[in-house]
Amino acid sequence: MTLVVEQPQLGVEMETKKFSEDLTELKLDGGFTVPESNAFGQTFRDYNADSERKESVEEFYRKNHLYQSVDFVRKMREEYGKLNRTEMSIWESCELLNEFVDESDPDLDEPQIEHLLQTAEAIRKDYPDEDWLHLTGLIHDLGKVLLHPSFGALPQWAVVGDTYPVGCAFDKSIVHHKYFEGNPDYYNPEFNTKNGIYSEGCGLNNVMMSWGHDDYMYLVAKENKTTLPSAGLFIIRYHSFYPLHRSGAYTHLMNEEDVENLKWLQIFNKYDLYSKSKVRVDVEKVKPYYLSLIEKYFPAKLKW
């Protein structure tokens, strides 16, 4: 396999205009092939397509943009950062997700474990030596256990969907941006400027993101002392941050480490997004391999 990453030089000061959704173009010889359509026969991430889920997806984002505020995020991070809900293994959490379908996703209507394994196996085929990336593909969505009654049965708008910073202006590239006009932070002069409560180059680690499964799984992995590299944690925390890695928004908040980790996130995103197809994975066949990776990078039981 030959990997060619075509990418311009990026500094911390880079602006959106230097960035586009084809910033990183992957060329894989004999590797993963991008399908032409999603599970519904539509273009991927087309929120205007007349699919059977269009109205429900838009209603999801209306609620998401209305309620995801600085106060809400602070409350959620404080409550769920305690990790006092339960103790279970990584694989147990994978099985728990079988009960849910992501209402924010216009591309997928299958149980989550199917998508997790599709993502992981596609990455494994093209990057056989990067086992941390295989495992990251498997676990990146495990924060969606927040939907389960054991975790408070949070509404989907507080768990899934594209993520974005709170505490600064909501960028126009965010899906269904118009619904932010009902958010209390939209008119707050402390929060509605380009930098808001942050400073340029402060680093994404110092930026509050809208609350959901990304940030929760990041907290779970970090506090349970995972040995995944920083790029793995970055992917987990920001894989739904489409305004950044698709549109180039909020790059002024990044530091040098973010710039380096973003390269891996852009590689990962291809598999995360485009593996949402009807290709089925034999769970029992691949399970032993992923159990070995879990043992390598995580404790047997995690606090959630």
CSV table of N, CA, C and O in Angstrom, one decimal, residues 87-97 113 116 134-143 145 217 220-222 224 226 228 236 287 290-304:
chain,number,residue,atom,x,y,z
A,87,GLU,N,-18.9,0.3,36.0
A,87,GLU,CA,-17.7,-0.3,35.6
A,87,GLU,C,-17.9,-1.4,34.6
A,87,GLU,O,-18.7,-2.3,34.8
A,88,MET,N,-17.3,-1.3,33.4
A,88,MET,CA,-17.5,-2.4,32.4
A,88,MET,C,-16.3,-2.3,31.5
A,88,MET,O,-15.5,-1.3,31.4
A,89,SER,N,-16.1,-3.4,30.7
A,89,SER,CA,-15.0,-3.5,29.7
A,89,SER,C,-15.4,-2.7,28.4
A,89,SER,O,-16.5,-2.3,28.2
A,90,ILE,N,-14.4,-2.5,27.6
A,90,ILE,CA,-14.6,-1.9,26.3
A,90,ILE,C,-15.6,-2.7,25.5
A,90,ILE,O,-16.5,-2.2,24.9
A,91,TRP,N,-15.4,-4.1,25.4
A,91,TRP,CA,-16.2,-4.9,24.6
A,91,TRP,C,-17.7,-4.9,25.1
A,91,TRP,O,-18.6,-4.9,24.3
A,92,GLU,N,-17.9,-4.9,26.4
A,92,GLU,CA,-19.2,-4.8,26.9
A,92,GLU,C,-19.9,-3.5,26.5
A,92,GLU,O,-21.1,-3.5,26.2
A,93,SER,N,-19.2,-2.4,26.4
A,93,SER,CA,-19.8,-1.2,26.0
A,93,SER,C,-20.1,-1.2,24.5
A,93,SER,O,-21.1,-0.7,24.0
A,94,CYS,N,-19.3,-2.0,23.7
A,94,CYS,CA,-19.6,-2.2,22.3
A,94,CYS,C,-20.9,-2.9,22.1
A,94,CYS,O,-21.8,-2.5,21.3
A,95,GLU,N,-21.1,-3.9,22.9
A,95,GLU,CA,-22.4,-4.7,22.8
A,95,GLU,C,-23.6,-3.9,23.3
A,95,GLU,O,-24.7,-4.0,22.8
A,96,LEU,N,-23.4,-3.0,24.2
A,96,LEU,CA,-24.4,-2.1,24.7
A,96,LEU,C,-25.0,-1.2,23.6
A,96,LEU,O,-26.2,-0.9,23.6
A,97,LEU,N,-24.1,-0.8,22.7
A,97,LEU,CA,-24.5,0.1,21.7
A,97,LEU,C,-25.4,-0.5,20.6
A,97,LEU,O,-26.0,0.2,19.8
A,113,ILE,N,-22.6,-1.1,16.5
A,113,ILE,CA,-21.5,-2.0,16.5
A,113,ILE,C,-21.1,-2.4,15.1
A,113,ILE,O,-19.9,-2.6,14.8
A,116,LEU,N,-18.9,0.5,14.0
A,116,LEU,CA,-17.6,0.5,14.7
A,116,LEU,C,-16.7,-0.5,14.0
A,116,LEU,O,-15.5,-0.2,13.7
A,134,HIS,N,-6.5,1.0,14.6
A,134,HIS,CA,-7.6,0.0,14.5
A,134,HIS,C,-8.5,0.1,15.7
A,134,HIS,O,-9.7,0.1,15.6
A,135,LEU,N,-7.9,0.1,16.9
A,135,LEU,CA,-8.7,0.2,18.1
A,135,LEU,C,-9.4,1.5,18.2
A,135,LEU,O,-10.6,1.5,18.7
A,136,THR,N,-8.8,2.6,17.8
A,136,THR,CA,-9.5,3.8,17.9
A,136,THR,C,-10.7,3.8,17.0
A,136,THR,O,-11.8,4.3,17.3
A,137,GLY,N,-10.6,3.1,15.8
A,137,GLY,CA,-11.8,2.9,15.0
A,137,GLY,C,-12.9,2.2,15.7
A,137,GLY,O,-14.1,2.5,15.5
A,138,LEU,N,-12.5,1.2,16.5
A,138,LEU,CA,-13.5,0.4,17.2
A,138,LEU,C,-14.2,1.2,18.3
A,138,LEU,O,-15.5,1.1,18.4
A,139,ILE,N,-13.5,2.0,19.0
A,139,ILE,CA,-14.0,2.6,20.2
A,139,ILE,C,-14.5,4.0,20.1
A,139,ILE,O,-15.0,4.6,21.0
A,140,HIS,N,-14.3,4.7,18.9
A,140,HIS,CA,-14.5,6.1,18.8
A,140,HIS,C,-15.9,6.6,19.1
A,140,HIS,O,-16.1,7.7,19.6
A,141,ASP,N,-16.9,5.7,19.0
A,141,ASP,CA,-18.3,6.1,19.2
A,141,ASP,C,-18.8,5.5,20.5
A,141,ASP,O,-20.0,5.6,20.8
A,142,LEU,N,-18.0,4.9,21.4
A,142,LEU,CA,-18.5,4.2,22.5
A,142,LEU,C,-19.2,5.2,23.5
A,142,LEU,O,-19.9,4.8,24.4
A,143,GLY,N,-18.9,6.5,23.4
A,143,GLY,CA,-19.5,7.4,24.3
A,143,GLY,C,-21.0,7.5,24.1
A,143,GLY,O,-21.7,8.1,25.0
A,145,VAL,N,-23.0,5.4,24.7
A,145,VAL,CA,-23.7,4.7,25.8
A,145,VAL,C,-24.4,5.7,26.7
A,145,VAL,O,-25.3,5.3,27.5
A,217,MET,N,-16.3,10.0,25.8
A,217,MET,CA,-15.4,8.9,25.6
A,217,MET,C,-13.9,9.3,25.8
A,217,MET,O,-13.1,8.6,26.3
A,220,VAL,N,-13.4,9.3,29.5
A,220,VAL,CA,-13.4,7.9,29.9
A,220,VAL,C,-12.0,7.3,29.6
A,220,VAL,O,-11.3,6.7,30.5
A,221,ALA,N,-11.5,7.5,28.4
A,221,ALA,CA,-10.2,6.9,28.0
A,221,ALA,C,-9.1,7.6,28.8
A,221,ALA,O,-8.2,6.9,29.4
A,222,LYS,N,-9.1,8.9,28.9
A,222,LYS,CA,-8.0,9.6,29.6
A,222,LYS,C,-8.0,9.3,31.1
A,222,LYS,O,-6.9,9.0,31.6
A,224,ASN,N,-9.1,6.7,32.6
A,224,ASN,CA,-8.8,5.3,32.9
A,224,ASN,C,-7.4,4.9,32.4
A,224,ASN,O,-7.1,3.7,32.3
A,226,THR,N,-5.6,5.2,29.5
A,226,THR,CA,-5.3,4.5,28.3
A,226,THR,C,-3.9,4.8,27.9
A,226,THR,O,-3.3,5.9,28.2
A,228,LEU,N,-3.2,4.7,24.6
A,228,LEU,CA,-3.3,5.1,23.2
A,228,LEU,C,-2.4,6.4,23.0
A,228,LEU,O,-2.4,7.2,23.9
A,236,ILE,N,-10.7,10.5,19.0
A,236,ILE,CA,-11.9,10.2,19.8
A,236,ILE,C,-12.6,11.5,20.1
A,236,ILE,O,-13.8,11.6,20.0
A,287,LYS,N,-13.5,-10.6,16.6
A,287,LYS,CA,-13.5,-10.3,18.0
A,287,LYS,C,-12.2,-10.6,18.8
A,287,LYS,O,-11.7,-9.8,19.5
A,290,TYR,N,-9.5,-7.8,18.3
A,290,TYR,CA,-9.8,-6.6,19.0
A,290,TYR,C,-9.8,-6.7,20.5
A,290,TYR,O,-9.4,-5.7,21.2
A,291,LEU,N,-10.1,-7.9,21.0
A,291,LEU,CA,-9.9,-8.1,22.5
A,291,LEU,C,-8.4,-8.0,22.8
A,291,LEU,O,-8.1,-7.5,23.9
A,292,SER,N,-7.5,-8.5,22.0
A,292,SER,CA,-6.1,-8.4,22.3
A,292,SER,C,-5.6,-6.9,22.3
A,292,SER,O,-4.8,-6.5,23.1
A,293,LEU,N,-6.2,-6.1,21.4
A,293,LEU,CA,-5.9,-4.7,21.4
A,293,LEU,C,-6.4,-4.0,22.6
A,293,LEU,O,-5.7,-3.1,23.2
A,294,ILE,N,-7.6,-4.3,23.0
A,294,ILE,CA,-8.2,-3.7,24.2
A,294,ILE,C,-7.3,-4.0,25.4
A,294,ILE,O,-7.0,-3.1,26.2
A,295,GLU,N,-6.8,-5.3,25.5
A,295,GLU,CA,-6.0,-5.6,26.6
A,295,GLU,C,-4.6,-4.9,26.6
A,295,GLU,O,-4.1,-4.5,27.6
A,296,LYS,N,-4.2,-4.6,25.4
A,296,LYS,CA,-2.9,-3.8,25.2
A,296,LYS,C,-3.0,-2.4,25.7
A,296,LYS,O,-2.1,-1.8,26.3
A,297,TYR,N,-4.1,-1.7,25.4
A,297,TYR,CA,-4.2,-0.3,25.5
A,297,TYR,C,-5.2,0.2,26.7
A,297,TYR,O,-5.2,1.4,27.0
A,298,PHE,N,-5.9,-0.8,27.3
A,298,PHE,CA,-6.9,-0.4,28.3
A,298,PHE,C,-6.9,-1.4,29.5
A,298,PHE,O,-6.5,-2.6,29.3
A,299,PRO,N,-7.3,-1.0,30.7
A,299,PRO,CA,-7.5,-1.9,31.8
A,299,PRO,C,-8.7,-2.8,31.4
A,299,PRO,O,-9.5,-2.5,30.6
A,300,ALA,N,-8.8,-3.9,32.2
A,300,ALA,CA,-9.9,-4.9,31.9
A,300,ALA,C,-11.2,-4.3,32.1
A,300,ALA,O,-12.2,-4.5,31.4
A,301,LYS,N,-11.4,-3.5,33.2
A,301,LYS,CA,-12.6,-2.8,33.5
A,301,LYS,C,-12.3,-1.3,33.6
A,301,LYS,O,-11.3,-0.9,34.1
A,302,LEU,N,-13.3,-0.5,33.0
A,302,LEU,CA,-13.1,0.9,33.0
A,302,LEU,C,-14.2,1.6,33.9
A,302,LEU,O,-15.4,1.0,33.9
A,303,LYS,N,-13.9,2.7,34.5
A,303,LYS,CA,-15.0,3.5,35.1
A,303,LYS,C,-15.6,4.4,34.1
A,303,LYS,O,-15.0,5.0,33.3
A,304,TRP,N,-17.0,4.4,34.1
A,304,TRP,CA,-17.7,5.2,33.2
A,304,TRP,C,-18.6,6.2,33.9
A,304,TRP,O,-19.0,5.9,35.0
